[in-house]
Short mmCIF file of C-alpha atoms in Angstrom, two decimals:
data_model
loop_
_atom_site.label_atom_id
_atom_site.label_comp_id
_atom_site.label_asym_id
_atom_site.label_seq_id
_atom_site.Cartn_x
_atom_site.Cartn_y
_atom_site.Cartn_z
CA UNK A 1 -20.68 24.34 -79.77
CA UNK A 2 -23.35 25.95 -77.33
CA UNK A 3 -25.02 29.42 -78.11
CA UNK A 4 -26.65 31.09 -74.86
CA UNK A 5 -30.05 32.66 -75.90
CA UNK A 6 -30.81 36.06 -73.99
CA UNK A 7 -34.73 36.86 -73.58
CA UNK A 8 -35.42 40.71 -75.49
CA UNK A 9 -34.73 42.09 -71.62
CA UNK A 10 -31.13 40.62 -71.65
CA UNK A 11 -32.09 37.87 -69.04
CA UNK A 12 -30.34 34.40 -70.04
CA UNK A 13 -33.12 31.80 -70.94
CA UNK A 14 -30.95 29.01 -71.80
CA UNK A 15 -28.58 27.35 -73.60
CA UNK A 16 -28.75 25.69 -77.35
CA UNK A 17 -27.24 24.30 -79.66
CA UNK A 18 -24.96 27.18 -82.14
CA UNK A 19 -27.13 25.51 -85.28
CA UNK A 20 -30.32 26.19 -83.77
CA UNK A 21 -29.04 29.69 -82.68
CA UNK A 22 -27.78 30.26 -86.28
CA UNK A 23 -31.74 29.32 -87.38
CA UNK A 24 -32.95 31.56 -84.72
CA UNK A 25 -31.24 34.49 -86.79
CA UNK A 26 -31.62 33.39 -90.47
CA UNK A 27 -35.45 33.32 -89.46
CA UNK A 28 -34.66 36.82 -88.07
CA UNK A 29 -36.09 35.83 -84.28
CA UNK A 30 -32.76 36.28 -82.83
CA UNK A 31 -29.67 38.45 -83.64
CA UNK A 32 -26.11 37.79 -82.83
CA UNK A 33 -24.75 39.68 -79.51
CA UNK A 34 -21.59 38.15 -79.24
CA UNK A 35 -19.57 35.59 -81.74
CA UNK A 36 -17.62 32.54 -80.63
CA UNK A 37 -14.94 33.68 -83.61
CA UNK A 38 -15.62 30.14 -85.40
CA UNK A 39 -17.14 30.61 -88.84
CA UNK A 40 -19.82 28.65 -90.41
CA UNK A 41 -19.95 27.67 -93.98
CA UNK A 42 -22.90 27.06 -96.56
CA UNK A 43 -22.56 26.79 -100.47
CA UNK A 44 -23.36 30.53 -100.59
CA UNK A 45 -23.14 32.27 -96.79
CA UNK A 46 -20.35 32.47 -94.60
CA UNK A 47 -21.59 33.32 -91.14
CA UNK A 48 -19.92 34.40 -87.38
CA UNK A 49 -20.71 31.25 -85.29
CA UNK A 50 -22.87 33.05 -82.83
CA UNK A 51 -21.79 32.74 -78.72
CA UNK A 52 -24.78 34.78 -77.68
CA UNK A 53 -28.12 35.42 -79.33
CA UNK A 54 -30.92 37.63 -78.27
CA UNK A 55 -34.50 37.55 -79.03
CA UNK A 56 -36.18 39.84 -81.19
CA UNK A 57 -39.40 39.66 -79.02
CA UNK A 58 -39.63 39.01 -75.43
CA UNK A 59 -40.93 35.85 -74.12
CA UNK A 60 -42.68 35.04 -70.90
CA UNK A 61 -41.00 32.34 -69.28
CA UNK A 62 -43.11 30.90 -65.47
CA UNK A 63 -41.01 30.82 -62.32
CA UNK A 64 -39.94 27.15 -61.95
CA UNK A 65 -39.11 25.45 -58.75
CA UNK A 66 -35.82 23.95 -58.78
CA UNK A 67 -36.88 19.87 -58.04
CA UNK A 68 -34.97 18.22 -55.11
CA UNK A 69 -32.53 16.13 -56.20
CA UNK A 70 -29.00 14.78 -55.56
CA UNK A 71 -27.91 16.33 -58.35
CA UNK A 72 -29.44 19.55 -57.73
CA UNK A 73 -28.44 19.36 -54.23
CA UNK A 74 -24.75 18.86 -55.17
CA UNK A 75 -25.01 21.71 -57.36
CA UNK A 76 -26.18 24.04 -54.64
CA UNK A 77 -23.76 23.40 -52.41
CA UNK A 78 -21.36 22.67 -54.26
CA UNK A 79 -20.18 19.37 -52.74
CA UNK A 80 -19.18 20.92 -49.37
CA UNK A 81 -20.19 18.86 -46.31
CA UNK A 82 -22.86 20.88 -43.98
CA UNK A 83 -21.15 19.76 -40.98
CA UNK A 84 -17.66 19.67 -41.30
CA UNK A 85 -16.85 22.07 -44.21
CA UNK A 86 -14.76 19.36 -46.20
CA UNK A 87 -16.29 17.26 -49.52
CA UNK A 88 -19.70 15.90 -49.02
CA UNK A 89 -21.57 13.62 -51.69
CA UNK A 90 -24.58 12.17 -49.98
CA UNK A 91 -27.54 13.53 -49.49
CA UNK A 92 -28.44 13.83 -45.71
CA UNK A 93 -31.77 14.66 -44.18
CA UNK A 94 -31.58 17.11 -41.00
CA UNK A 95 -34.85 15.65 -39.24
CA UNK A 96 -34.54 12.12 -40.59
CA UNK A 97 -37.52 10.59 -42.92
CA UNK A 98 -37.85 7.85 -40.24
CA UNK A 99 -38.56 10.96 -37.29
CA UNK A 100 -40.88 12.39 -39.32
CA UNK A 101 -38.47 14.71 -41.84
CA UNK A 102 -39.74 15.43 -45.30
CA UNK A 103 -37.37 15.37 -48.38
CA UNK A 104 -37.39 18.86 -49.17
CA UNK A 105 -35.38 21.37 -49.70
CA UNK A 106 -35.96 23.12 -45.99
CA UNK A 107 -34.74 19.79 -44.85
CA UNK A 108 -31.79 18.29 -47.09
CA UNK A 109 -28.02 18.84 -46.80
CA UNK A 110 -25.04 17.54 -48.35
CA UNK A 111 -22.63 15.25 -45.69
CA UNK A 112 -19.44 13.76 -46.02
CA UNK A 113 -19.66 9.92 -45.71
CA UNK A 114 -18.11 9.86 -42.24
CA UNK A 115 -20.47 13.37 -40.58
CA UNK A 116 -23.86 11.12 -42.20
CA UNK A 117 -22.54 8.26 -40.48
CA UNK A 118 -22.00 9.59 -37.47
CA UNK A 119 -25.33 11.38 -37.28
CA UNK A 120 -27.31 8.28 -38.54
CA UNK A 121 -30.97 8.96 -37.80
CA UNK A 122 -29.92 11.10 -34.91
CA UNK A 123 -31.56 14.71 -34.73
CA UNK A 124 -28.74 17.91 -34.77
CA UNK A 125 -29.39 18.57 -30.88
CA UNK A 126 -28.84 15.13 -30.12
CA UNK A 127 -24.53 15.53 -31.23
CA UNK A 128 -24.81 19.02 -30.63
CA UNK A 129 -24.34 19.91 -34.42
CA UNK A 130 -25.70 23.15 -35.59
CA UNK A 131 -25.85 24.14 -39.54
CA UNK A 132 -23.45 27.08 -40.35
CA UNK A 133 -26.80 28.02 -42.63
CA UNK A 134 -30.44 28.28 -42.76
CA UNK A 135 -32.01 26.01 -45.01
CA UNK A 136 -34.79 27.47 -47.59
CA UNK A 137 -35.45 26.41 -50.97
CA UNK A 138 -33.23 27.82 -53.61
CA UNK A 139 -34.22 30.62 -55.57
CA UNK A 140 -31.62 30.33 -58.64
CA UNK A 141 -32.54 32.13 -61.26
CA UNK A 142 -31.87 30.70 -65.01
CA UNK A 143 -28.39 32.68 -65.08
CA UNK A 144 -27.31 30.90 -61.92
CA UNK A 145 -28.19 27.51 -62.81
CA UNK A 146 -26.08 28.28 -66.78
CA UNK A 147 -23.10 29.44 -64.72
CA UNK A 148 -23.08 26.58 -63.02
CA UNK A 149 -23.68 24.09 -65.44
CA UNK A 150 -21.89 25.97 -68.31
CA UNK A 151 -18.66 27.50 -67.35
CA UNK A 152 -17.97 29.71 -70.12
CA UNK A 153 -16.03 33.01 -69.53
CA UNK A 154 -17.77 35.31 -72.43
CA UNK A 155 -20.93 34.06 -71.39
CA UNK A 156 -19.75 36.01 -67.88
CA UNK A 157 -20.66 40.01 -68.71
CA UNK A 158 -24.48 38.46 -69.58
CA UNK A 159 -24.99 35.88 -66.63
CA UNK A 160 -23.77 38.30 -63.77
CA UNK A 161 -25.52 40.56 -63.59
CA UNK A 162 -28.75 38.54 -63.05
CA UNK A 163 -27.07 36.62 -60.96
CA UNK A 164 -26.06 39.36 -58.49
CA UNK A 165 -29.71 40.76 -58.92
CA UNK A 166 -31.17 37.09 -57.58
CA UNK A 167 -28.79 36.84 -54.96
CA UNK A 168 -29.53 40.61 -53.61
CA UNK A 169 -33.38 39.01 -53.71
CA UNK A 170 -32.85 35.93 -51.57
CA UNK A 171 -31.02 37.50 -49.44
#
């Protein structure tokens, strides 16, 4: 069972483990938002398996770039082929690395296996492609990256807002 831990301002930090959650708020650090309706058992305690926790005190957490990876890249957009709109699981660099292209994240897409071979080490202008998007590094806040990665309905009310507040930012 997962717990997701909500900094003292109500922004989701992460997700642990419902024991360590449970420690958070025997140690009084943490108190229980929302229960997951399980109950835990000790020799002398019977206690609401906690869903959500929130901190007591708020912690300052540094702005992390998201690293460039396949998996990331998947992630982000979500499987869909830049070119032709249908499944895409390779990574695909819009100026290739051998013209000069950087692997970043103003330069990667996801492609289908048929669109990457097609464009090769060609350059967009060269097929007459263009990207239905403007590349930029992602700014996903913590919310967006547990909604992806965790898809847990109750965890929904605390994750979207933040969400929705990141996405009115990048924009």
């Amino acid at each position: 069972m997962k717990t997701l831990v909500l900094n003292a301002s109500y922004e989701p930090l992460g997700v642990i483990s419902t024991r360590r959650a449970v420690m958070l708020v025997l140690a009084g650090k943490a108190s229980t938002i929302a229960g997951s309706g399980a109950q835990l058992h000790s020799r002398s305690l019977v206690l609401d398996a906690p869903s959500v926790v929130l901190l007591n005190q708020f912690i300052k957490v540094p702005h992390r770039r998201i690293p460039l990876t396949r998996k990331s890249a998947l992630e982000r957009y979500g499987h869909v082929c830049a070119y032709c709109g249908k499944y895409g699981d390779t990574l695909d660099h819009v100026i290739p690395r051998a013209r000069g292209g950087t692997h970043t994240w103003d330069n990667v897409v996801i492609a289908c296996f048929r669109c990457n071979n097609v464009k090769s080490d060609r350059l967009l202008a060269d097929l007459g492609w263009k990207l239905p998007f403007e590349l930029k590094e992602p700014h996903l806040n913590m919310a967006s990256l547990i909604s992806m990665r965790w898809n847990d309905p109750n965890w929904e009310e605390f994750t979207e807002p933040w969400r929705r507040h990141e996405l009115q930012l990048a924009g």
